[in-house]
Coordinates of C-alpha atoms in Angstrom, one line a residue:
M105 CA 0.9 30.1 -21.8
A106 CA 3.8 27.7 -22.5
L107 CA 4.2 26.8 -18.8
V108 CA 0.5 25.9 -18.4
S109 CA 0.7 23.7 -21.5
A110 CA 3.9 22.0 -20.2
V111 CA 2.4 21.3 -16.8
E112 CA -0.8 19.8 -18.4
Q113 CA 1.3 17.5 -20.7
L114 CA 3.6 16.4 -17.8
A115 CA 0.7 15.4 -15.7
Q116 CA -0.4 13.0 -18.4
A117 CA 3.1 11.6 -19.2
R118 CA 3.5 7.9 -18.6
S119 CA 7.2 7.3 -19.5
F120 CA 10.6 8.8 -18.9
D121 CA 11.1 9.5 -22.6
A122 CA 7.8 11.3 -22.8
I123 CA 8.7 13.6 -19.9
V124 CA 12.1 14.5 -21.4
S125 CA 10.5 15.2 -24.8
I126 CA 8.0 17.6 -23.2
V127 CA 10.7 19.5 -21.3
R128 CA 12.9 19.7 -24.3
A129 CA 10.0 21.1 -26.4
K130 CA 8.8 23.6 -23.8
A131 CA 11.8 24.8 -21.7
R132 CA 13.3 27.1 -24.4
E133 CA 10.0 28.8 -25.1
I134 CA 9.3 29.3 -21.4
S135 CA 12.8 30.8 -20.7
A136 CA 13.1 32.8 -23.9
S137 CA 16.6 31.5 -24.1
D138 CA 19.0 30.7 -26.9
G139 CA 19.3 27.1 -25.8
I140 CA 18.3 24.6 -23.1
A141 CA 19.6 21.2 -21.9
V142 CA 18.1 18.3 -19.9
V143 CA 20.6 16.7 -17.6
M144 CA 20.2 13.4 -15.6
R145 CA 22.2 12.4 -12.5
S146 CA 23.7 9.0 -13.4
E147 CA 26.4 7.0 -11.4
G148 CA 28.2 10.1 -10.1
C149 CA 28.0 12.0 -13.4
C150 CA 25.9 14.6 -15.1
H151 CA 24.5 13.0 -18.3
Y152 CA 23.3 15.5 -20.9
I153 CA 20.5 13.6 -22.5
A154 CA 18.6 16.3 -24.6
E155 CA 19.0 19.8 -25.8
D156 CA 17.3 22.5 -28.0
A157 CA 19.8 25.2 -28.9
V158 CA 20.9 27.6 -31.7
E159 CA 24.2 25.6 -31.8
P160 CA 25.1 22.1 -30.6
L161 CA 26.0 21.8 -26.9
W162 CA 26.8 18.5 -25.0
T163 CA 24.1 16.0 -25.8
G164 CA 25.3 12.5 -25.0
Q165 CA 28.3 13.6 -23.0
R166 CA 28.9 12.9 -19.2
F167 CA 30.8 15.0 -16.8
P168 CA 31.7 14.4 -13.1
L169 CA 29.1 15.9 -10.7
E170 CA 31.7 17.9 -8.9
H171 CA 32.9 19.5 -12.2
C172 CA 29.8 20.9 -13.9
V173 CA 27.2 23.5 -13.0
S174 CA 24.3 21.0 -13.3
G175 CA 26.2 18.8 -10.7
W176 CA 26.5 21.8 -8.4
A177 CA 22.7 22.4 -8.7
M178 CA 21.9 18.8 -8.0
L179 CA 24.3 18.3 -5.1
N180 CA 23.2 21.5 -3.4
G181 CA 19.5 21.4 -4.4
R182 CA 19.7 25.1 -5.4
T183 CA 19.3 27.0 -8.7
A184 CA 22.6 28.5 -10.1
V185 CA 22.0 31.9 -11.8
I186 CA 25.3 32.9 -13.6
P187 CA 25.2 36.3 -15.5
D188 CA 28.8 35.7 -16.8
I189 CA 30.2 32.2 -17.2
Y190 CA 33.8 33.5 -17.2
D191 CA 33.3 35.2 -13.9
D192 CA 32.0 32.2 -11.8
E193 CA 34.2 29.5 -10.3
R194 CA 31.4 26.9 -10.6
V195 CA 31.8 27.0 -14.4
P196 CA 34.3 24.6 -16.1
V197 CA 35.3 27.3 -18.6
D198 CA 37.1 25.0 -21.0
A199 CA 33.8 23.1 -21.7
Y200 CA 32.1 26.3 -22.7
R201 CA 34.8 28.1 -24.9
T202 CA 33.5 26.4 -28.1
T203 CA 29.9 27.2 -27.4
F204 CA 27.7 30.3 -27.8
V205 CA 27.0 30.4 -24.0
K206 CA 27.8 33.6 -22.1
S207 CA 25.2 33.4 -19.3
M208 CA 23.0 30.7 -17.9
V209 CA 20.5 29.3 -15.3
M210 CA 20.7 25.8 -14.0
T211 CA 17.6 24.5 -12.0
P212 CA 17.6 21.2 -10.1
V213 CA 14.8 18.7 -10.6
G214 CA 13.6 16.5 -7.7
F215 CA 12.6 16.5 -4.1
G216 CA 15.1 15.8 -1.3
E217 CA 17.9 14.6 -3.5
P218 CA 17.6 16.0 -7.1
V219 CA 17.8 13.5 -9.9
A220 CA 18.0 15.8 -12.9
A221 CA 18.5 19.5 -13.9
I222 CA 17.3 21.9 -16.6
G223 CA 19.7 24.4 -18.0
A224 CA 18.8 27.6 -19.9
Y225 CA 21.6 29.4 -21.9
W226 CA 22.0 32.9 -23.5
A227 CA 24.5 34.2 -26.0
Q228 CA 24.7 37.5 -24.2
K229 CA 26.0 38.2 -20.7
G230 CA 23.7 39.5 -18.0
A231 CA 21.4 38.3 -15.3
P232 CA 18.1 36.8 -16.5
D233 CA 14.8 38.2 -15.5
P234 CA 13.7 37.0 -12.1
D235 CA 10.4 35.9 -13.6
T236 CA 12.3 33.6 -16.0
V237 CA 14.1 32.0 -13.0
Q238 CA 10.7 31.4 -11.3
L239 CA 9.2 30.0 -14.5
L240 CA 12.1 27.5 -14.8
A241 CA 11.7 26.5 -11.2
A242 CA 8.0 25.9 -11.7
L243 CA 8.8 23.7 -14.7
A244 CA 11.4 21.8 -12.7
R245 CA 8.8 21.1 -9.9
S246 CA 6.2 19.8 -12.4
T247 CA 9.0 17.6 -14.0
A248 CA 9.9 16.1 -10.6
I249 CA 6.3 15.3 -9.9
A250 CA 6.0 13.6 -13.4
F251 CA 9.2 11.6 -12.7
E252 CA 7.8 10.3 -9.4
N253 CA 4.4 9.4 -11.0
V254 CA 6.2 7.3 -13.6
R255 CA 8.4 5.7 -11.1
L256 CA 5.4 4.8 -8.9
N257 CA 3.5 3.5 -11.9
D258 CA 6.4 1.4 -13.1
S259 CA 6.8 -0.1 -9.6
L260 CA 3.1 -0.9 -9.4
M261 CA 3.3 -2.6 -12.8
D262 CA 6.2 -4.7 -11.7
L263 CA 4.4 -5.6 -8.5
N264 CA 1.2 -6.6 -10.3
A265 CA 3.3 -8.8 -12.6
T266 CA 5.0 -10.8 -9.8
L267 CA 3.2 -10.4 -6.5
E268 CA 0.1 -12.5 -7.0
Q269 CA 2.3 -15.4 -8.1
R270 CA 4.6 -15.0 -5.1
V271 CA 1.6 -14.8 -2.7
E272 CA 0.0 -17.9 -4.3
K273 CA 3.3 -19.7 -3.9
A274 CA 3.5 -18.7 -0.2
V275 CA -0.1 -19.8 0.4
A276 CA 0.7 -23.2 -1.3
E277 CA 3.7 -23.6 1.0
A278 CA 1.6 -22.8 4.0
D279 CA -0.9 -25.4 3.0
A280 CA 2.0 -27.9 2.6
M281 CA 3.3 -27.0 6.0
A282 CA -0.2 -27.8 7.5
Q283 CA -0.1 -31.2 5.9
V284 CA 3.3 -31.9 7.4
L285 CA 2.3 -30.7 10.8
R286 CA -0.7 -33.0 11.0
Q287 CA 1.7 -35.9 10.7
T288 CA 4.1 -34.7 13.5
Q289 CA 4.1 -37.0 16.5
K290 CA 5.1 -34.8 19.3
M291 CA 4.0 -31.3 20.5
E292 CA 7.5 -29.9 20.8
A293 CA 8.4 -31.0 17.3
V294 CA 5.3 -29.4 16.0
G295 CA 6.1 -26.1 17.9
Q296 CA 9.7 -25.9 16.7
L297 CA 8.9 -26.7 13.1
T298 CA 5.9 -24.2 13.0
G299 CA 7.6 -21.5 14.9
G300 CA 10.8 -21.4 12.9
I301 CA 8.9 -21.2 9.6
A302 CA 6.3 -18.7 11.0
H303 CA 9.0 -16.3 12.2
D304 CA 10.4 -15.8 8.7
F305 CA 7.0 -16.2 7.0
N306 CA 5.4 -13.4 9.1
N307 CA 8.4 -11.1 8.4
L308 CA 7.8 -11.6 4.7
M309 CA 4.0 -11.1 5.0
T310 CA 4.6 -7.9 7.1
V311 CA 6.7 -6.4 4.3
I312 CA 4.3 -7.4 1.5
I313 CA 1.1 -6.3 3.3
G314 CA 2.8 -3.0 4.4
N315 CA 3.9 -2.0 1.0
L316 CA 0.6 -2.9 -0.6
E317 CA -1.1 -0.7 2.1
W318 CA 1.3 2.1 1.3
M319 CA 0.7 1.9 -2.5
A320 CA -3.0 1.9 -2.0
H321 CA -2.8 5.0 0.1
K322 CA -0.5 6.8 -2.3
L323 CA -2.6 6.0 -5.3
G324 CA -5.8 7.1 -3.6
D325 CA -9.2 7.1 -5.2
G326 CA -7.9 8.3 -8.5
A327 CA -6.2 5.0 -9.4
E328 CA -7.3 3.0 -12.3
A329 CA -9.9 0.4 -11.3
R330 CA -7.8 -2.5 -12.7
I331 CA -4.8 -1.4 -10.6
K332 CA -7.0 -1.1 -7.4
R333 CA -8.4 -4.6 -8.1
S334 CA -4.9 -6.0 -8.5
I335 CA -3.7 -4.4 -5.2
A336 CA -6.8 -5.6 -3.4
S337 CA -6.4 -9.2 -4.8
A338 CA -2.7 -9.4 -3.8
R339 CA -3.4 -8.0 -0.4
H340 CA -6.3 -10.5 0.2
G341 CA -3.9 -13.4 -0.8
A342 CA -1.2 -12.1 1.6
E343 CA -3.6 -11.7 4.5
H344 CA -5.0 -15.2 3.9
A345 CA -1.4 -16.6 4.0
A346 CA -0.9 -14.7 7.3
V347 CA -4.0 -16.1 8.8
L348 CA -2.9 -19.6 7.9
T349 CA 0.4 -19.1 9.7
Q350 CA -1.5 -17.8 12.8
R351 CA -3.6 -21.0 12.8
L352 CA -0.5 -23.2 12.6
L353 CA 0.9 -21.4 15.6
A354 CA -2.4 -21.8 17.5
F355 CA -2.4 -25.5 16.8
A356 CA 1.2 -25.8 18.2
R357 CA 0.3 -23.6 21.2
R358 CA 3.1 -21.2 20.3
Q359 CA 0.9 -18.1 19.8
P360 CA 0.4 -15.6 22.7
L361 CA -3.2 -15.8 24.0
Q362 CA -4.7 -12.4 23.5
P363 CA -8.3 -12.5 24.8
K364 CA -10.7 -9.8 23.6
P365 CA -14.5 -9.3 23.6
T366 CA -15.7 -11.5 20.8
D367 CA -19.0 -11.9 19.0
I368 CA -19.3 -15.7 18.7
G369 CA -22.0 -15.6 16.1
A370 CA -20.1 -13.2 13.8
L371 CA -17.0 -15.3 14.2
I372 CA -18.7 -18.6 13.1
D373 CA -20.5 -16.8 10.3
G374 CA -17.2 -15.5 9.0
M375 CA -15.7 -19.0 9.0
S376 CA -18.4 -20.6 6.8
D377 CA -16.1 -21.2 3.8
L378 CA -13.3 -22.5 6.1
I379 CA -15.6 -24.9 7.8
G380 CA -17.0 -26.1 4.6
H381 CA -13.5 -26.7 3.2
A382 CA -12.4 -28.5 6.3
A383 CA -15.6 -30.8 6.3
G384 CA -15.4 -31.6 2.6
E385 CA -18.0 -31.4 -0.2
A386 CA -19.9 -34.6 0.7
I387 CA -20.7 -33.4 4.2
L388 CA -23.7 -31.2 4.9
V389 CA -22.9 -28.4 7.3
E390 CA -25.8 -26.9 9.4
R391 CA -25.4 -23.9 11.6
R392 CA -27.9 -23.1 14.4
L393 CA -26.8 -19.8 16.0
A394 CA -29.2 -18.2 18.6
D395 CA -29.9 -14.5 18.3
G396 CA -28.4 -12.1 20.9
L397 CA -25.4 -14.2 21.8
W398 CA -23.5 -12.7 24.7
P399 CA -20.0 -11.4 24.2
V400 CA -17.2 -13.6 25.6
E401 CA -13.6 -12.7 26.3
I402 CA -11.6 -15.1 24.2
D403 CA -8.7 -15.2 21.7
P404 CA -10.6 -15.3 18.4
N405 CA -7.8 -16.8 16.4
Q406 CA -7.4 -19.6 18.9
L407 CA -11.2 -20.2 18.9
E408 CA -11.2 -20.3 15.1
A409 CA -8.4 -23.0 15.2
T410 CA -10.4 -25.0 17.8
I411 CA -13.6 -25.0 15.7
I412 CA -11.6 -26.1 12.5
N413 CA -9.9 -28.8 14.5
L414 CA -13.3 -30.2 15.7
A415 CA -14.7 -30.0 12.2
V416 CA -11.8 -32.0 10.9
N417 CA -12.3 -34.6 13.6
A418 CA -16.0 -34.8 12.8
R419 CA -15.3 -35.3 9.1
D420 CA -13.0 -38.2 9.9
A421 CA -15.5 -39.8 12.2
M422 CA -18.1 -39.7 9.4
D423 CA -15.7 -41.1 6.8
G424 CA -16.5 -38.1 4.6
H425 CA -20.3 -38.5 4.5
G426 CA -22.9 -37.2 6.9
T427 CA -24.0 -34.0 8.7
L428 CA -21.9 -31.6 10.7
T429 CA -23.9 -29.4 13.1
I430 CA -22.5 -26.2 14.7
E431 CA -24.7 -24.6 17.4
A432 CA -24.3 -21.7 19.7
A433 CA -26.6 -20.5 22.5
N434 CA -26.6 -18.6 25.8
L435 CA -26.8 -20.8 28.8
T436 CA -27.2 -19.9 32.5
I437 CA -26.3 -22.5 35.1
D438 CA -27.5 -22.2 38.7
R439 CA -26.3 -24.2 41.7
D440 CA -29.0 -26.8 41.1
G441 CA -28.6 -26.8 37.3
G442 CA -27.5 -30.5 37.1
A443 CA -24.2 -29.6 35.4
T444 CA -21.9 -30.8 38.2
R445 CA -21.2 -34.1 36.4
I446 CA -19.0 -32.2 34.0
G447 CA -17.6 -29.8 36.6
L448 CA -19.4 -26.9 35.2
A449 CA -19.6 -24.1 37.8
A450 CA -22.7 -21.9 38.3
G451 CA -22.7 -18.9 35.9
A452 CA -23.5 -17.6 32.5
Y453 CA -22.0 -19.1 29.4
V454 CA -22.1 -19.2 25.7
M455 CA -22.2 -22.8 24.6
I456 CA -20.8 -23.9 21.3
A457 CA -21.6 -27.5 20.2
I458 CA -20.0 -29.3 17.3
G459 CA -21.8 -32.5 16.5
D460 CA -21.5 -35.2 13.8
T461 CA -23.4 -38.3 12.6
G462 CA -20.3 -40.5 12.7
I463 CA -19.5 -43.8 14.4
G464 CA -19.4 -42.4 17.9
M465 CA -17.0 -43.5 20.8
P466 CA -17.4 -45.9 23.7
A467 CA -17.0 -44.5 27.3
D468 CA -13.4 -45.7 27.7
V469 CA -12.3 -43.9 24.6
V470 CA -14.2 -40.7 25.6
G471 CA -12.3 -40.8 28.9
K472 CA -8.9 -40.7 27.2
A473 CA -9.8 -38.4 24.3
F474 CA -8.3 -35.3 25.9
E475 CA -5.0 -37.0 26.6
P476 CA -2.0 -35.8 24.5
F477 CA -1.0 -38.3 21.8
F478 CA -4.1 -40.5 22.3
T479 CA -5.6 -41.3 19.0
T480 CA -7.9 -44.0 17.5
K481 CA -6.7 -43.3 13.9
D482 CA -4.4 -45.5 12.0
V483 CA -0.6 -44.8 12.2
G484 CA 0.3 -41.8 10.2
K485 CA -3.3 -40.4 10.1
G486 CA -3.4 -38.6 13.4
T487 CA -1.1 -37.0 16.0
G488 CA -3.4 -37.3 19.0
L489 CA -2.9 -33.6 19.6
G490 CA -6.2 -32.2 18.3
L491 CA -8.5 -32.6 21.3
S492 CA -5.7 -32.0 23.8
Q493 CA -5.2 -28.6 22.1
V494 CA -8.9 -27.9 22.4
Y495 CA -9.0 -28.9 26.0
G496 CA -5.9 -26.8 26.9
F497 CA -7.2 -23.7 25.1
V498 CA -10.7 -23.8 26.6
K499 CA -9.4 -24.4 30.2
Q500 CA -6.8 -21.7 29.8
S501 CA -9.7 -19.4 28.7
G502 CA -11.6 -20.2 31.9
G503 CA -14.2 -22.4 30.2
Y504 CA -15.2 -26.1 30.1
V505 CA -15.3 -28.7 27.4
Y506 CA -17.4 -31.9 27.4
I507 CA -17.8 -34.8 25.0
D508 CA -21.1 -36.6 24.6
S509 CA -20.8 -39.7 22.5
E510 CA -22.0 -43.3 22.1
P511 CA -21.1 -46.0 19.6
G512 CA -23.2 -45.6 16.5
E513 CA -24.9 -42.4 17.8
G514 CA -22.4 -39.8 16.7
T515 CA -20.5 -37.3 18.8
I516 CA -21.1 -33.8 20.3
V517 CA -18.3 -31.7 21.6
R518 CA -19.6 -28.8 23.7
L519 CA -17.5 -25.8 24.7
Y520 CA -18.7 -23.6 27.6
L521 CA -17.2 -20.1 27.4
P522 CA -17.9 -17.7 30.3
R523 CA -19.9 -14.6 29.5
M524 CA -18.1 -11.4 30.1
A525 CA -18.9 -9.9 33.5
V526 CA -19.9 -6.6 31.8
D527 CA -21.2 -6.5 28.3
A528 CA -18.5 -4.9 26.0
K529 CA -18.6 -4.1 22.4
P530 CA -17.5 -7.3 20.6
V531 CA -14.3 -7.2 18.6
V532 CA -14.8 -6.4 14.9
R533 CA -12.3 -7.6 12.3
P534 CA -10.1 -4.5 11.5
V535 CA -10.9 -2.5 8.4
H536 CA -7.7 -1.9 6.6
E537 CA -7.4 1.8 6.3
W538 CA -4.4 4.1 6.4
S539 CA -5.3 5.2 9.9
R540 CA -2.4 7.0 11.4
A541 CA -1.5 7.8 14.9
P542 CA 1.3 10.2 14.2
G543 CA 4.4 10.9 16.2
A544 CA 5.8 14.1 17.5
G545 CA 9.5 13.7 16.9
E546 CA 9.9 11.0 19.7
T547 CA 13.0 8.7 19.3
V548 CA 12.3 5.1 18.6
L549 CA 15.1 2.5 18.5
V550 CA 14.0 -0.3 16.1
V551 CA 15.8 -3.7 16.5
E552 CA 15.0 -6.3 13.8
D553 CA 17.3 -8.9 12.3
H554 CA 15.3 -9.2 9.1
A555 CA 16.7 -6.5 6.9
P556 CA 13.7 -5.9 4.5
L557 CA 11.3 -5.7 7.5
R558 CA 13.7 -3.4 9.4
T559 CA 13.8 -1.0 6.3
H560 CA 10.0 -1.1 5.9
T561 CA 9.4 -0.4 9.6
T562 CA 11.9 2.4 9.9
T563 CA 10.6 4.1 6.8
S564 CA 7.0 3.8 8.1
L565 CA 7.9 5.3 11.4
R566 CA 9.8 8.2 9.8
E567 CA 6.7 9.0 7.7
L568 CA 4.7 9.0 10.9
G569 CA 6.9 11.7 12.3
Y570 CA 9.3 9.7 14.6
D571 CA 13.1 10.1 14.9
V572 CA 14.2 6.6 14.3
L573 CA 17.4 4.7 15.1
E574 CA 17.9 1.2 13.8
A575 CA 20.0 -1.9 14.7
P576 CA 20.1 -5.5 13.3
D577 CA 20.7 -7.1 16.7
G578 CA 20.8 -6.6 20.5
P579 CA 24.5 -5.8 20.9
S580 CA 24.3 -3.1 18.1
A581 CA 21.2 -1.7 19.8
L582 CA 23.0 -1.3 23.1
Q583 CA 26.0 0.4 21.4
L584 CA 23.5 3.0 20.0
L585 CA 21.9 3.4 23.3
D586 CA 25.2 4.0 25.0
A587 CA 26.5 6.4 22.3
R588 CA 23.3 8.6 22.4
A589 CA 23.4 11.8 24.4
G590 CA 19.7 12.0 25.0
P591 CA 17.1 9.4 26.1
I592 CA 15.3 7.0 23.8
D593 CA 11.5 7.2 24.1
L594 CA 10.7 3.6 22.9
L595 CA 12.6 0.4 22.3
F596 CA 10.7 -1.5 19.5
T597 CA 12.3 -4.9 19.2
D598 CA 11.8 -8.3 17.6
V599 CA 11.5 -11.1 20.2
V600 CA 13.3 -14.0 18.5
M601 CA 16.8 -12.9 17.2
P602 CA 20.1 -14.7 16.9
G603 CA 22.2 -14.4 19.9
M604 CA 20.6 -11.9 22.3
T605 CA 16.8 -12.2 22.4
G606 CA 14.5 -9.2 22.5
Q607 CA 13.6 -9.9 26.2
E608 CA 17.3 -9.9 27.2
L609 CA 17.9 -6.7 25.2
A610 CA 14.9 -5.0 27.0
R611 CA 16.2 -6.0 30.4
I612 CA 19.7 -4.7 29.8
A613 CA 18.5 -1.6 28.1
G614 CA 16.1 -0.9 31.0
Q615 CA 19.1 -1.1 33.4
R616 CA 21.1 1.4 31.4
Q617 CA 18.1 3.8 30.8
P618 CA 15.6 3.3 33.7
G619 CA 12.1 3.7 32.7
L620 CA 12.7 2.9 29.0
R621 CA 9.4 1.8 27.4
T622 CA 9.5 -1.4 25.3
L623 CA 7.2 -2.7 22.5
F624 CA 7.9 -6.3 21.5
A625 CA 7.0 -7.6 18.0
S626 CA 7.1 -11.2 16.8
G627 CA 5.2 -13.8 14.8
Y628 CA 6.6 -16.5 17.1
T629 CA 7.6 -15.9 20.7
R630 CA 8.9 -19.3 22.0
D631 CA 7.3 -18.4 25.3
A632 CA 9.9 -15.6 25.8
I633 CA 7.4 -13.0 26.9
L634 CA 4.6 -15.2 28.1
R635 CA 3.4 -16.6 31.4
D636 CA 1.1 -19.6 31.1
G637 CA 0.5 -18.7 27.4
R638 CA -0.8 -15.2 28.2
L639 CA 1.0 -11.9 28.0
D640 CA 2.1 -10.5 31.3
D641 CA 0.3 -7.4 32.4
G642 CA 2.2 -4.3 31.3
V643 CA 3.9 -6.1 28.4
D644 CA 3.3 -4.3 25.1
F645 CA 3.2 -6.7 22.2
L646 CA 2.5 -6.3 18.4
P647 CA 2.0 -9.5 16.5
K648 CA 3.4 -10.0 13.1
P649 CA 2.3 -9.5 10.4
F650 CA 1.2 -5.9 11.1
T651 CA -0.3 -3.1 9.0
M652 CA 0.7 0.5 9.1
A653 CA -2.4 1.3 11.1
M654 CA -1.6 -1.3 13.7
L655 CA 2.0 -0.2 13.9
S656 CA 1.2 3.5 14.4
R657 CA -1.5 2.8 17.0
R658 CA 0.6 0.4 19.1
I659 CA 3.7 2.6 18.9
R660 CA 1.6 5.6 20.1
E661 CA 0.0 3.5 22.9
A662 CA 3.4 2.2 24.1
I663 CA 5.0 5.7 24.2
E664 CA 2.0 7.1 26.1
R665 CA 1.8 4.3 28.6
P666 CA 2.8 5.6 32.1
V667 CA 6.1 4.3 33.3
T668 CA 5.6 2.0 36.3

């Protein structure tokens, strides 16, 4: 059967020209007509690009969409069945007088907004067989799928050609930022520099990671192995760049502290390459991790930054040669445990010790080591911020930190992190899957000043089943809120925006619609929604960059959270 053959060939077509050639070769046989034409929608016109007919028709010519039957079919998304061309107002009769055409069928090609049409023509008047109309419609559907497959394949090829280079450049820029930050002399300067860059960088990473995730999902398991490897490689690079940005924010204490049950052993194991890179090739790294380490409630990103910070300090103390030891063990301190000299309260802890075989420190230096801007390094080689950041993070997390060092005997920095009161399942690094928490038609107002990220977010939410409104800034969002007749179910807003911040927008919007739920998103908060570095209870927050799964899950959780 001609239709079956056409469908099989279209499924294997890999170019626009190949699709048009197949349709031109098969459409006339399928419709048993005297002629057929393939028409493309192009810049407001109907472009007749191919035909197979008993006499010439209009190949190469263009007509306004509003003045041709193919345009009517594409604009309305409906098939035009015309038994007599001289008795139908949709037909521009003058264009047909010199042809053999007396009756016709024009079928649109495309989903949503058709991009093409297939016309079948007969030299006699009369309505075509209904089966013929259905066969042409089936051919049009297969052609639309073939067009979409080619478009997706071309997009993927373009992405493969440029994305890895762009991600590598972004990672290199992130590494350069880290070098600059280590030379910054004041904490506020570090925070401003890092935060401003991280805000735009995390927006970019969200768009890149989100689109790679979408493409992997759309291609599925049937994609070519090389294409799947390219997507996975590009995504790994993008995620690595995002992690670098989060570590920069942690160093500057500009990242919200988000404690969660954490497996310390798994976290340190997962950092092996990073620790080795920080220490350098000439330093031996030994890990001594006890079995059955208790879970602790800690911000894993901040803890990673702390360990890397201490590893770099140890490397400098050893002048690039020696042994770096990382230990972790469970520790129970009772009232008579002899730990009062470091202010360690009775309780259960997971102890992490980072030791080196370097030059060590005298007691007077140890006493000042945690003070901001105190450093023993030469000018330009240290900021004096490293240990003060470690101290602040550990104390903020409810733990203790202690330095044991003597000149010529090396240094050990011990972190004591409280065991969770009740064992909980330690956090596992997320598996990147297209895991959806779909919507049910709820209305979400998206406010984001970065246009590509706003487009990506709104498109994702619409695919999830939400009714989405969008605004580039706070005042525009308030105008949409005031103009809408019904309530909005969720305000999803960036935190840092020019003019009105996300926090100010949420406050004003909440006054105009009491009980309005808000979900904040940012890669850099400037303390706008924090209290002592932690998120307030009841504040819903989604850190950038985020994946489709993270977005869908947090949107769903925010909408379902009871209004207080």
